[in-house]
């Protein structure tokens, strides 16, 4: 028996070669639960893409971006503040997921440890984020 919430455990459970359990430590005894909803388990641990939670479809996004008029005062900063618009209809609820998708799709290096935000306007929602300058090629 192994423990941990990784992809390998999920895949073993999917193929039926092992089962996933959750242990709930109690005062007198520990309760053992069998995880029977693998789909929910995978989404909760970020193993499986969750479109509802992240607001993001698993596709190549139709992205427009522009430098913001603020936050780019330091030309030597490795990061650039940009406004991102998604023409494909996706919304960003989870920046980490979006960052991973953009890294795969365009090679962007999105800063996920700093604040980000969204603003609505006549042209739709814009998402402000910081992206490493050199990675912004397209
Ligand atoms: Zn999209």
Short mmCIF file of N, CA and C and ligand atoms in Angstrom, two decimals:
data_model
loop_
_atom_site.label_atom_id
_atom_site.label_comp_id
_atom_site.label_asym_id
_atom_site.label_seq_id
_atom_site.Cartn_x
_atom_site.Cartn_y
_atom_site.Cartn_z
N UNK A 1 0.85 -1.20 0.00
CA UNK A 1 0.00 0.00 0.00
C UNK A 1 0.89 1.24 0.00
N UNK A 2 0.50 2.21 -0.79
CA UNK A 2 1.24 3.46 -0.82
C UNK A 2 0.30 4.57 -0.38
N UNK A 3 0.87 5.71 -0.09
CA UNK A 3 -0.03 6.83 0.13
C UNK A 3 0.47 8.07 -0.58
N UNK A 4 -0.44 9.01 -0.74
CA UNK A 4 -0.13 10.20 -1.50
C UNK A 4 -1.18 10.40 -2.56
N UNK A 5 -1.30 11.63 -3.02
CA UNK A 5 -2.33 11.94 -4.01
C UNK A 5 -1.65 12.30 -5.32
N UNK A 6 -1.13 11.32 -5.98
CA UNK A 6 -0.45 11.65 -7.22
C UNK A 6 -1.15 10.99 -8.40
N UNK A 7 -0.69 11.35 -9.58
CA UNK A 7 -1.29 10.86 -10.80
C UNK A 7 -1.15 9.35 -10.92
N UNK A 8 -0.01 8.81 -10.50
CA UNK A 8 0.20 7.37 -10.63
C UNK A 8 -0.84 6.59 -9.83
N UNK A 9 -1.14 7.08 -8.63
CA UNK A 9 -2.13 6.41 -7.79
C UNK A 9 -3.50 6.47 -8.45
N UNK A 10 -3.78 7.63 -9.04
CA UNK A 10 -5.07 7.80 -9.72
C UNK A 10 -5.16 6.83 -10.90
N UNK A 11 -4.07 6.72 -11.65
CA UNK A 11 -4.10 5.85 -12.83
C UNK A 11 -4.18 4.38 -12.44
N UNK A 12 -3.51 4.01 -11.35
CA UNK A 12 -3.64 2.63 -10.89
C UNK A 12 -5.08 2.32 -10.51
N UNK A 13 -5.71 3.33 -9.87
CA UNK A 13 -7.10 3.12 -9.46
C UNK A 13 -8.03 3.05 -10.68
N UNK A 14 -7.72 3.86 -11.68
CA UNK A 14 -8.53 3.86 -12.90
C UNK A 14 -8.49 2.50 -13.58
N UNK A 15 -7.32 1.91 -13.64
CA UNK A 15 -7.18 0.63 -14.33
C UNK A 15 -7.62 -0.51 -13.42
N UNK A 16 -7.94 -0.19 -12.18
CA UNK A 16 -8.45 -1.22 -11.28
C UNK A 16 -7.37 -2.02 -10.60
N UNK A 17 -6.10 -1.64 -10.80
CA UNK A 17 -5.04 -2.42 -10.17
C UNK A 17 -4.87 -2.05 -8.70
N UNK A 18 -5.43 -0.94 -8.30
CA UNK A 18 -5.44 -0.66 -6.87
C UNK A 18 -6.64 0.23 -6.57
N UNK A 19 -6.94 0.38 -5.32
CA UNK A 19 -8.05 1.25 -4.93
C UNK A 19 -7.51 2.38 -4.09
N UNK A 20 -8.22 3.49 -4.14
CA UNK A 20 -7.81 4.65 -3.36
C UNK A 20 -8.59 4.67 -2.05
N UNK A 21 -7.88 4.97 -0.99
CA UNK A 21 -8.53 5.07 0.31
C UNK A 21 -8.19 6.41 0.95
N UNK A 22 -9.08 6.88 1.75
CA UNK A 22 -8.80 8.07 2.55
C UNK A 22 -8.90 7.66 4.01
N UNK A 23 -7.94 8.09 4.80
CA UNK A 23 -7.95 7.74 6.22
C UNK A 23 -8.33 8.98 7.02
N UNK A 24 -9.29 8.81 7.87
CA UNK A 24 -9.77 9.90 8.72
C UNK A 24 -9.35 9.58 10.14
N UNK A 25 -8.31 10.21 10.62
CA UNK A 25 -7.84 9.84 11.97
C UNK A 25 -8.85 10.25 13.03
N UNK A 26 -9.17 9.34 13.92
CA UNK A 26 -10.08 9.64 15.00
C UNK A 26 -9.38 9.48 16.33
N UNK A 27 -10.08 9.78 17.39
CA UNK A 27 -9.47 9.72 18.72
C UNK A 27 -9.18 8.29 19.14
N UNK A 28 -10.12 7.39 18.86
CA UNK A 28 -9.95 6.00 19.29
C UNK A 28 -9.56 5.08 18.15
N UNK A 29 -10.02 5.43 16.99
CA UNK A 29 -9.67 4.60 15.85
C UNK A 29 -9.69 5.47 14.61
N UNK A 30 -9.05 5.00 13.57
CA UNK A 30 -9.08 5.74 12.33
C UNK A 30 -10.10 5.11 11.39
N UNK A 31 -10.83 5.95 10.72
CA UNK A 31 -11.82 5.44 9.78
C UNK A 31 -11.21 5.42 8.39
N UNK A 32 -11.50 4.37 7.70
CA UNK A 32 -10.96 4.22 6.36
C UNK A 32 -12.10 4.33 5.35
N UNK A 33 -11.93 5.22 4.40
CA UNK A 33 -12.96 5.38 3.38
C UNK A 33 -12.41 4.96 2.04
N UNK A 34 -13.20 4.28 1.28
CA UNK A 34 -12.83 3.97 -0.10
C UNK A 34 -13.27 5.15 -0.96
N UNK A 35 -12.36 5.64 -1.78
CA UNK A 35 -12.74 6.73 -2.68
C UNK A 35 -13.33 6.10 -3.93
N UNK A 36 -14.64 6.26 -4.08
CA UNK A 36 -15.27 5.61 -5.23
C UNK A 36 -15.58 6.59 -6.35
N UNK A 37 -15.48 7.88 -6.08
CA UNK A 37 -15.70 8.82 -7.17
C UNK A 37 -14.34 9.31 -7.67
N UNK A 38 -13.77 8.54 -8.57
CA UNK A 38 -12.43 8.87 -9.07
C UNK A 38 -12.41 10.20 -9.81
N UNK A 39 -13.51 10.53 -10.46
CA UNK A 39 -13.57 11.76 -11.22
C UNK A 39 -13.41 12.96 -10.31
N UNK A 40 -14.17 12.97 -9.23
CA UNK A 40 -14.09 14.08 -8.28
C UNK A 40 -12.72 14.13 -7.62
N UNK A 41 -12.19 12.97 -7.31
CA UNK A 41 -10.87 12.89 -6.69
C UNK A 41 -9.81 13.53 -7.59
N UNK A 42 -9.87 13.18 -8.88
CA UNK A 42 -8.87 13.69 -9.82
C UNK A 42 -8.98 15.19 -9.99
N UNK A 43 -10.21 15.70 -10.03
CA UNK A 43 -10.38 17.14 -10.17
C UNK A 43 -9.88 17.87 -8.93
N UNK A 44 -10.19 17.32 -7.77
CA UNK A 44 -9.81 17.96 -6.52
C UNK A 44 -8.30 18.06 -6.38
N UNK A 45 -7.57 17.10 -6.95
CA UNK A 45 -6.12 17.10 -6.82
C UNK A 45 -5.43 17.67 -8.05
N UNK A 46 -6.19 18.25 -8.94
CA UNK A 46 -5.60 18.88 -10.11
C UNK A 46 -5.03 17.91 -11.11
N UNK A 47 -5.39 16.61 -10.97
CA UNK A 47 -4.89 15.61 -11.91
C UNK A 47 -5.70 15.68 -13.20
N UNK A 48 -6.98 15.93 -13.04
CA UNK A 48 -7.86 16.01 -14.19
C UNK A 48 -8.35 17.44 -14.34
N UNK A 49 -8.41 17.91 -15.57
CA UNK A 49 -8.84 19.27 -15.81
C UNK A 49 -10.29 19.47 -15.37
N UNK A 50 -10.54 20.54 -14.65
CA UNK A 50 -11.88 20.83 -14.15
C UNK A 50 -12.36 22.15 -14.76
N UNK A 51 -13.17 22.02 -15.79
CA UNK A 51 -13.60 23.20 -16.53
C UNK A 51 -14.50 24.11 -15.70
N UNK A 52 -15.33 23.51 -14.84
CA UNK A 52 -16.26 24.32 -14.05
C UNK A 52 -15.50 25.16 -13.03
N UNK A 53 -14.53 24.54 -12.36
CA UNK A 53 -13.81 25.25 -11.31
C UNK A 53 -12.89 26.32 -11.88
N UNK A 54 -12.21 26.00 -12.99
CA UNK A 54 -11.20 26.91 -13.51
C UNK A 54 -11.77 27.93 -14.48
N UNK A 55 -12.97 27.65 -15.06
CA UNK A 55 -13.55 28.54 -16.06
C UNK A 55 -12.89 28.41 -17.42
N UNK A 56 -11.95 27.46 -17.51
CA UNK A 56 -11.13 27.34 -18.72
C UNK A 56 -11.40 26.03 -19.43
N UNK A 57 -11.67 26.11 -20.71
CA UNK A 57 -11.80 24.89 -21.50
C UNK A 57 -10.41 24.31 -21.76
N UNK A 58 -10.40 23.02 -22.06
CA UNK A 58 -9.12 22.38 -22.37
C UNK A 58 -8.93 22.45 -23.88
N UNK A 59 -8.56 23.64 -24.35
CA UNK A 59 -8.34 23.83 -25.79
C UNK A 59 -7.31 24.93 -25.95
N UNK A 60 -6.97 25.23 -27.19
CA UNK A 60 -6.05 26.33 -27.44
C UNK A 60 -6.86 27.63 -27.36
N UNK A 61 -6.52 28.46 -26.40
CA UNK A 61 -7.30 29.68 -26.20
C UNK A 61 -7.02 30.70 -27.29
N UNK A 62 -8.05 31.47 -27.57
CA UNK A 62 -7.93 32.57 -28.52
C UNK A 62 -7.63 33.82 -27.68
N UNK A 63 -6.36 34.16 -27.61
CA UNK A 63 -5.90 35.17 -26.65
C UNK A 63 -5.47 36.45 -27.34
N UNK A 64 -5.91 37.57 -26.79
CA UNK A 64 -5.36 38.87 -27.17
C UNK A 64 -4.72 39.46 -25.93
N UNK A 65 -3.64 40.20 -26.10
CA UNK A 65 -3.04 40.83 -24.92
C UNK A 65 -2.44 42.17 -25.31
N UNK A 66 -2.34 43.03 -24.31
CA UNK A 66 -1.69 44.32 -24.52
C UNK A 66 -1.02 44.74 -23.21
N UNK A 67 0.00 45.54 -23.36
CA UNK A 67 0.66 46.08 -22.16
C UNK A 67 -0.33 46.96 -21.42
N UNK A 68 -0.32 46.88 -20.11
CA UNK A 68 -1.17 47.79 -19.36
C UNK A 68 -0.50 49.16 -19.31
N UNK A 69 -1.30 50.18 -19.05
CA UNK A 69 -0.76 51.54 -19.02
C UNK A 69 -0.10 51.84 -17.68
N UNK A 70 -0.24 50.90 -16.74
CA UNK A 70 0.34 51.11 -15.41
C UNK A 70 1.20 49.89 -15.06
N UNK A 71 2.06 50.04 -14.11
CA UNK A 71 2.80 48.88 -13.61
C UNK A 71 4.00 48.48 -14.44
N UNK A 72 4.27 49.24 -15.50
CA UNK A 72 5.43 48.90 -16.34
C UNK A 72 6.45 50.03 -16.34
N UNK A 73 6.58 50.67 -15.18
CA UNK A 73 7.48 51.83 -15.08
C UNK A 73 8.94 51.44 -15.12
N UNK A 74 9.22 50.23 -14.70
CA UNK A 74 10.61 49.80 -14.63
C UNK A 74 10.97 48.95 -15.85
N UNK A 75 11.69 49.55 -16.80
CA UNK A 75 12.00 48.80 -18.03
C UNK A 75 12.94 47.63 -17.79
N UNK A 76 13.58 47.62 -16.61
CA UNK A 76 14.51 46.52 -16.34
C UNK A 76 13.84 45.35 -15.63
N UNK A 77 12.57 45.54 -15.28
CA UNK A 77 11.85 44.43 -14.64
C UNK A 77 11.70 43.28 -15.63
N UNK A 78 12.00 42.07 -15.17
CA UNK A 78 11.86 40.94 -16.10
C UNK A 78 10.40 40.65 -16.44
N UNK A 79 9.49 41.21 -15.66
CA UNK A 79 8.07 40.93 -15.91
C UNK A 79 7.36 42.15 -16.48
N UNK A 80 6.40 41.89 -17.32
CA UNK A 80 5.60 42.92 -17.94
C UNK A 80 4.15 42.73 -17.48
N UNK A 81 3.50 43.84 -17.13
CA UNK A 81 2.08 43.75 -16.79
C UNK A 81 1.26 43.83 -18.07
N UNK A 82 0.40 42.86 -18.26
CA UNK A 82 -0.41 42.86 -19.47
C UNK A 82 -1.88 42.62 -19.13
N UNK A 83 -2.73 43.05 -20.05
CA UNK A 83 -4.16 42.74 -19.98
C UNK A 83 -4.44 41.66 -21.02
N UNK A 84 -5.08 40.62 -20.57
CA UNK A 84 -5.38 39.49 -21.45
C UNK A 84 -6.89 39.44 -21.70
N UNK A 85 -7.27 39.27 -22.94
CA UNK A 85 -8.68 39.03 -23.29
C UNK A 85 -8.79 37.66 -23.93
N UNK A 86 -9.84 36.97 -23.58
CA UNK A 86 -10.04 35.63 -24.13
C UNK A 86 -11.22 35.66 -25.10
N UNK A 87 -10.93 35.59 -26.38
CA UNK A 87 -11.99 35.63 -27.39
C UNK A 87 -12.69 34.28 -27.56
N UNK A 88 -12.13 33.25 -26.95
CA UNK A 88 -12.73 31.91 -27.09
C UNK A 88 -13.88 31.71 -26.11
N UNK A 89 -14.14 32.70 -25.25
CA UNK A 89 -15.27 32.59 -24.35
C UNK A 89 -14.92 32.02 -22.99
N UNK A 90 -13.68 31.68 -22.76
CA UNK A 90 -13.28 31.15 -21.46
C UNK A 90 -13.19 32.28 -20.44
N UNK A 91 -13.26 31.91 -19.18
CA UNK A 91 -13.01 32.86 -18.11
C UNK A 91 -11.89 32.29 -17.25
N UNK A 92 -11.17 33.16 -16.57
CA UNK A 92 -10.08 32.69 -15.73
C UNK A 92 -10.52 32.76 -14.27
N UNK A 93 -10.71 31.61 -13.67
CA UNK A 93 -10.99 31.55 -12.24
C UNK A 93 -9.77 31.10 -11.46
N UNK A 94 -8.86 30.48 -12.19
CA UNK A 94 -7.71 29.87 -11.54
C UNK A 94 -6.47 30.22 -12.37
N UNK A 95 -5.66 31.13 -11.83
CA UNK A 95 -4.52 31.61 -12.62
C UNK A 95 -3.49 30.52 -12.86
N UNK A 96 -3.32 29.63 -11.89
CA UNK A 96 -2.32 28.56 -12.07
C UNK A 96 -2.64 27.68 -13.27
N UNK A 97 -3.92 27.36 -13.41
CA UNK A 97 -4.33 26.53 -14.54
C UNK A 97 -4.10 27.28 -15.85
N UNK A 98 -4.49 28.56 -15.86
CA UNK A 98 -4.29 29.35 -17.07
C UNK A 98 -2.80 29.47 -17.39
N UNK A 99 -1.99 29.69 -16.36
CA UNK A 99 -0.54 29.82 -16.56
C UNK A 99 0.04 28.55 -17.18
N UNK A 100 -0.41 27.40 -16.69
CA UNK A 100 0.10 26.14 -17.21
C UNK A 100 -0.33 25.95 -18.67
N UNK A 101 -1.56 26.34 -18.97
CA UNK A 101 -2.04 26.21 -20.34
C UNK A 101 -1.28 27.14 -21.28
N UNK A 102 -1.04 28.37 -20.83
CA UNK A 102 -0.35 29.32 -21.69
C UNK A 102 1.13 28.96 -21.87
N UNK A 103 1.69 28.33 -20.85
CA UNK A 103 3.08 27.89 -21.01
C UNK A 103 3.15 26.81 -22.10
N UNK A 104 2.18 25.91 -22.08
CA UNK A 104 2.16 24.84 -23.06
C UNK A 104 1.82 25.36 -24.46
N UNK A 105 0.92 26.35 -24.51
CA UNK A 105 0.43 26.80 -25.82
C UNK A 105 1.31 27.87 -26.46
N UNK A 106 1.86 28.77 -25.63
CA UNK A 106 2.61 29.89 -26.21
C UNK A 106 3.97 30.10 -25.57
N UNK A 107 4.28 29.32 -24.59
CA UNK A 107 5.57 29.48 -23.93
C UNK A 107 5.61 30.63 -22.94
N UNK A 108 4.45 31.13 -22.56
CA UNK A 108 4.40 32.24 -21.60
C UNK A 108 4.85 31.76 -20.22
N UNK A 109 5.54 32.67 -19.54
CA UNK A 109 5.92 32.43 -18.16
C UNK A 109 5.13 33.42 -17.30
N UNK A 110 3.95 32.97 -16.85
CA UNK A 110 3.05 33.84 -16.08
C UNK A 110 3.42 33.76 -14.61
N UNK A 111 3.56 34.93 -13.98
CA UNK A 111 3.85 34.96 -12.55
C UNK A 111 2.60 34.57 -11.78
N UNK A 112 2.67 33.50 -11.01
CA UNK A 112 1.48 33.05 -10.29
C UNK A 112 1.55 33.38 -8.81
N UNK A 113 2.69 33.95 -8.38
CA UNK A 113 2.82 34.25 -6.96
C UNK A 113 2.46 35.70 -6.65
N UNK A 114 2.16 36.49 -7.68
CA UNK A 114 1.77 37.88 -7.45
C UNK A 114 0.29 38.04 -7.74
N UNK A 115 -0.24 39.16 -7.35
CA UNK A 115 -1.67 39.40 -7.53
C UNK A 115 -2.05 39.50 -9.00
N UNK A 116 -3.28 39.17 -9.26
CA UNK A 116 -3.83 39.34 -10.59
C UNK A 116 -5.27 39.75 -10.42
N UNK A 117 -5.89 40.17 -11.48
CA UNK A 117 -7.27 40.59 -11.32
C UNK A 117 -7.97 40.65 -12.66
N UNK A 118 -9.25 40.92 -12.58
CA UNK A 118 -10.02 41.03 -13.81
C UNK A 118 -10.87 42.28 -13.76
N UNK A 119 -11.16 42.82 -14.91
CA UNK A 119 -12.03 43.98 -14.98
C UNK A 119 -12.94 43.84 -16.18
N UNK A 120 -14.18 44.22 -15.99
CA UNK A 120 -15.14 44.13 -17.08
C UNK A 120 -15.22 45.45 -17.81
N UNK A 121 -15.48 45.39 -19.08
CA UNK A 121 -15.60 46.61 -19.87
C UNK A 121 -16.42 46.33 -21.10
N UNK A 122 -16.59 47.37 -21.95
CA UNK A 122 -17.40 47.18 -23.17
C UNK A 122 -16.82 46.11 -24.10
N UNK A 123 -15.53 45.89 -24.03
CA UNK A 123 -14.93 44.88 -24.91
C UNK A 123 -14.85 43.52 -24.24
N UNK A 124 -15.48 43.38 -23.10
CA UNK A 124 -15.43 42.10 -22.41
C UNK A 124 -14.49 42.16 -21.23
N UNK A 125 -14.27 41.02 -20.62
CA UNK A 125 -13.45 40.96 -19.42
C UNK A 125 -11.97 40.94 -19.79
N UNK A 126 -11.21 41.73 -19.06
CA UNK A 126 -9.75 41.71 -19.23
C UNK A 126 -9.12 41.21 -17.95
N UNK A 127 -8.09 40.42 -18.11
CA UNK A 127 -7.39 39.86 -16.96
C UNK A 127 -6.00 40.45 -16.89
N UNK A 128 -5.72 41.10 -15.78
CA UNK A 128 -4.40 41.68 -15.60
C UNK A 128 -3.48 40.69 -14.93
N UNK A 129 -2.31 40.50 -15.52
CA UNK A 129 -1.34 39.57 -14.92
C UNK A 129 0.06 40.00 -15.32
N UNK A 130 1.05 39.38 -14.68
CA UNK A 130 2.43 39.69 -15.02
C UNK A 130 3.06 38.49 -15.69
N UNK A 131 3.71 38.76 -16.80
CA UNK A 131 4.30 37.69 -17.59
C UNK A 131 5.75 38.06 -17.88
N UNK A 132 6.62 37.07 -17.82
CA UNK A 132 8.03 37.33 -18.09
C UNK A 132 8.17 37.86 -19.53
N UNK A 133 8.79 39.03 -19.62
CA UNK A 133 8.95 39.75 -20.88
C UNK A 133 9.42 38.86 -22.02
N UNK A 134 10.50 38.14 -21.75
CA UNK A 134 11.14 37.36 -22.83
C UNK A 134 10.26 36.23 -23.33
N UNK A 135 9.30 35.81 -22.50
CA UNK A 135 8.47 34.68 -22.91
C UNK A 135 7.29 35.13 -23.77
N UNK A 136 7.09 36.46 -23.85
CA UNK A 136 5.94 37.00 -24.59
C UNK A 136 6.31 37.18 -26.05
N UNK A 137 6.19 36.15 -26.80
CA UNK A 137 6.59 36.26 -28.20
C UNK A 137 5.39 36.33 -29.12
N UNK A 138 4.27 35.84 -28.70
CA UNK A 138 3.12 35.83 -29.60
C UNK A 138 1.84 36.18 -28.90
ZN1 LIG B 1 -10.44 29.18 -24.16
#
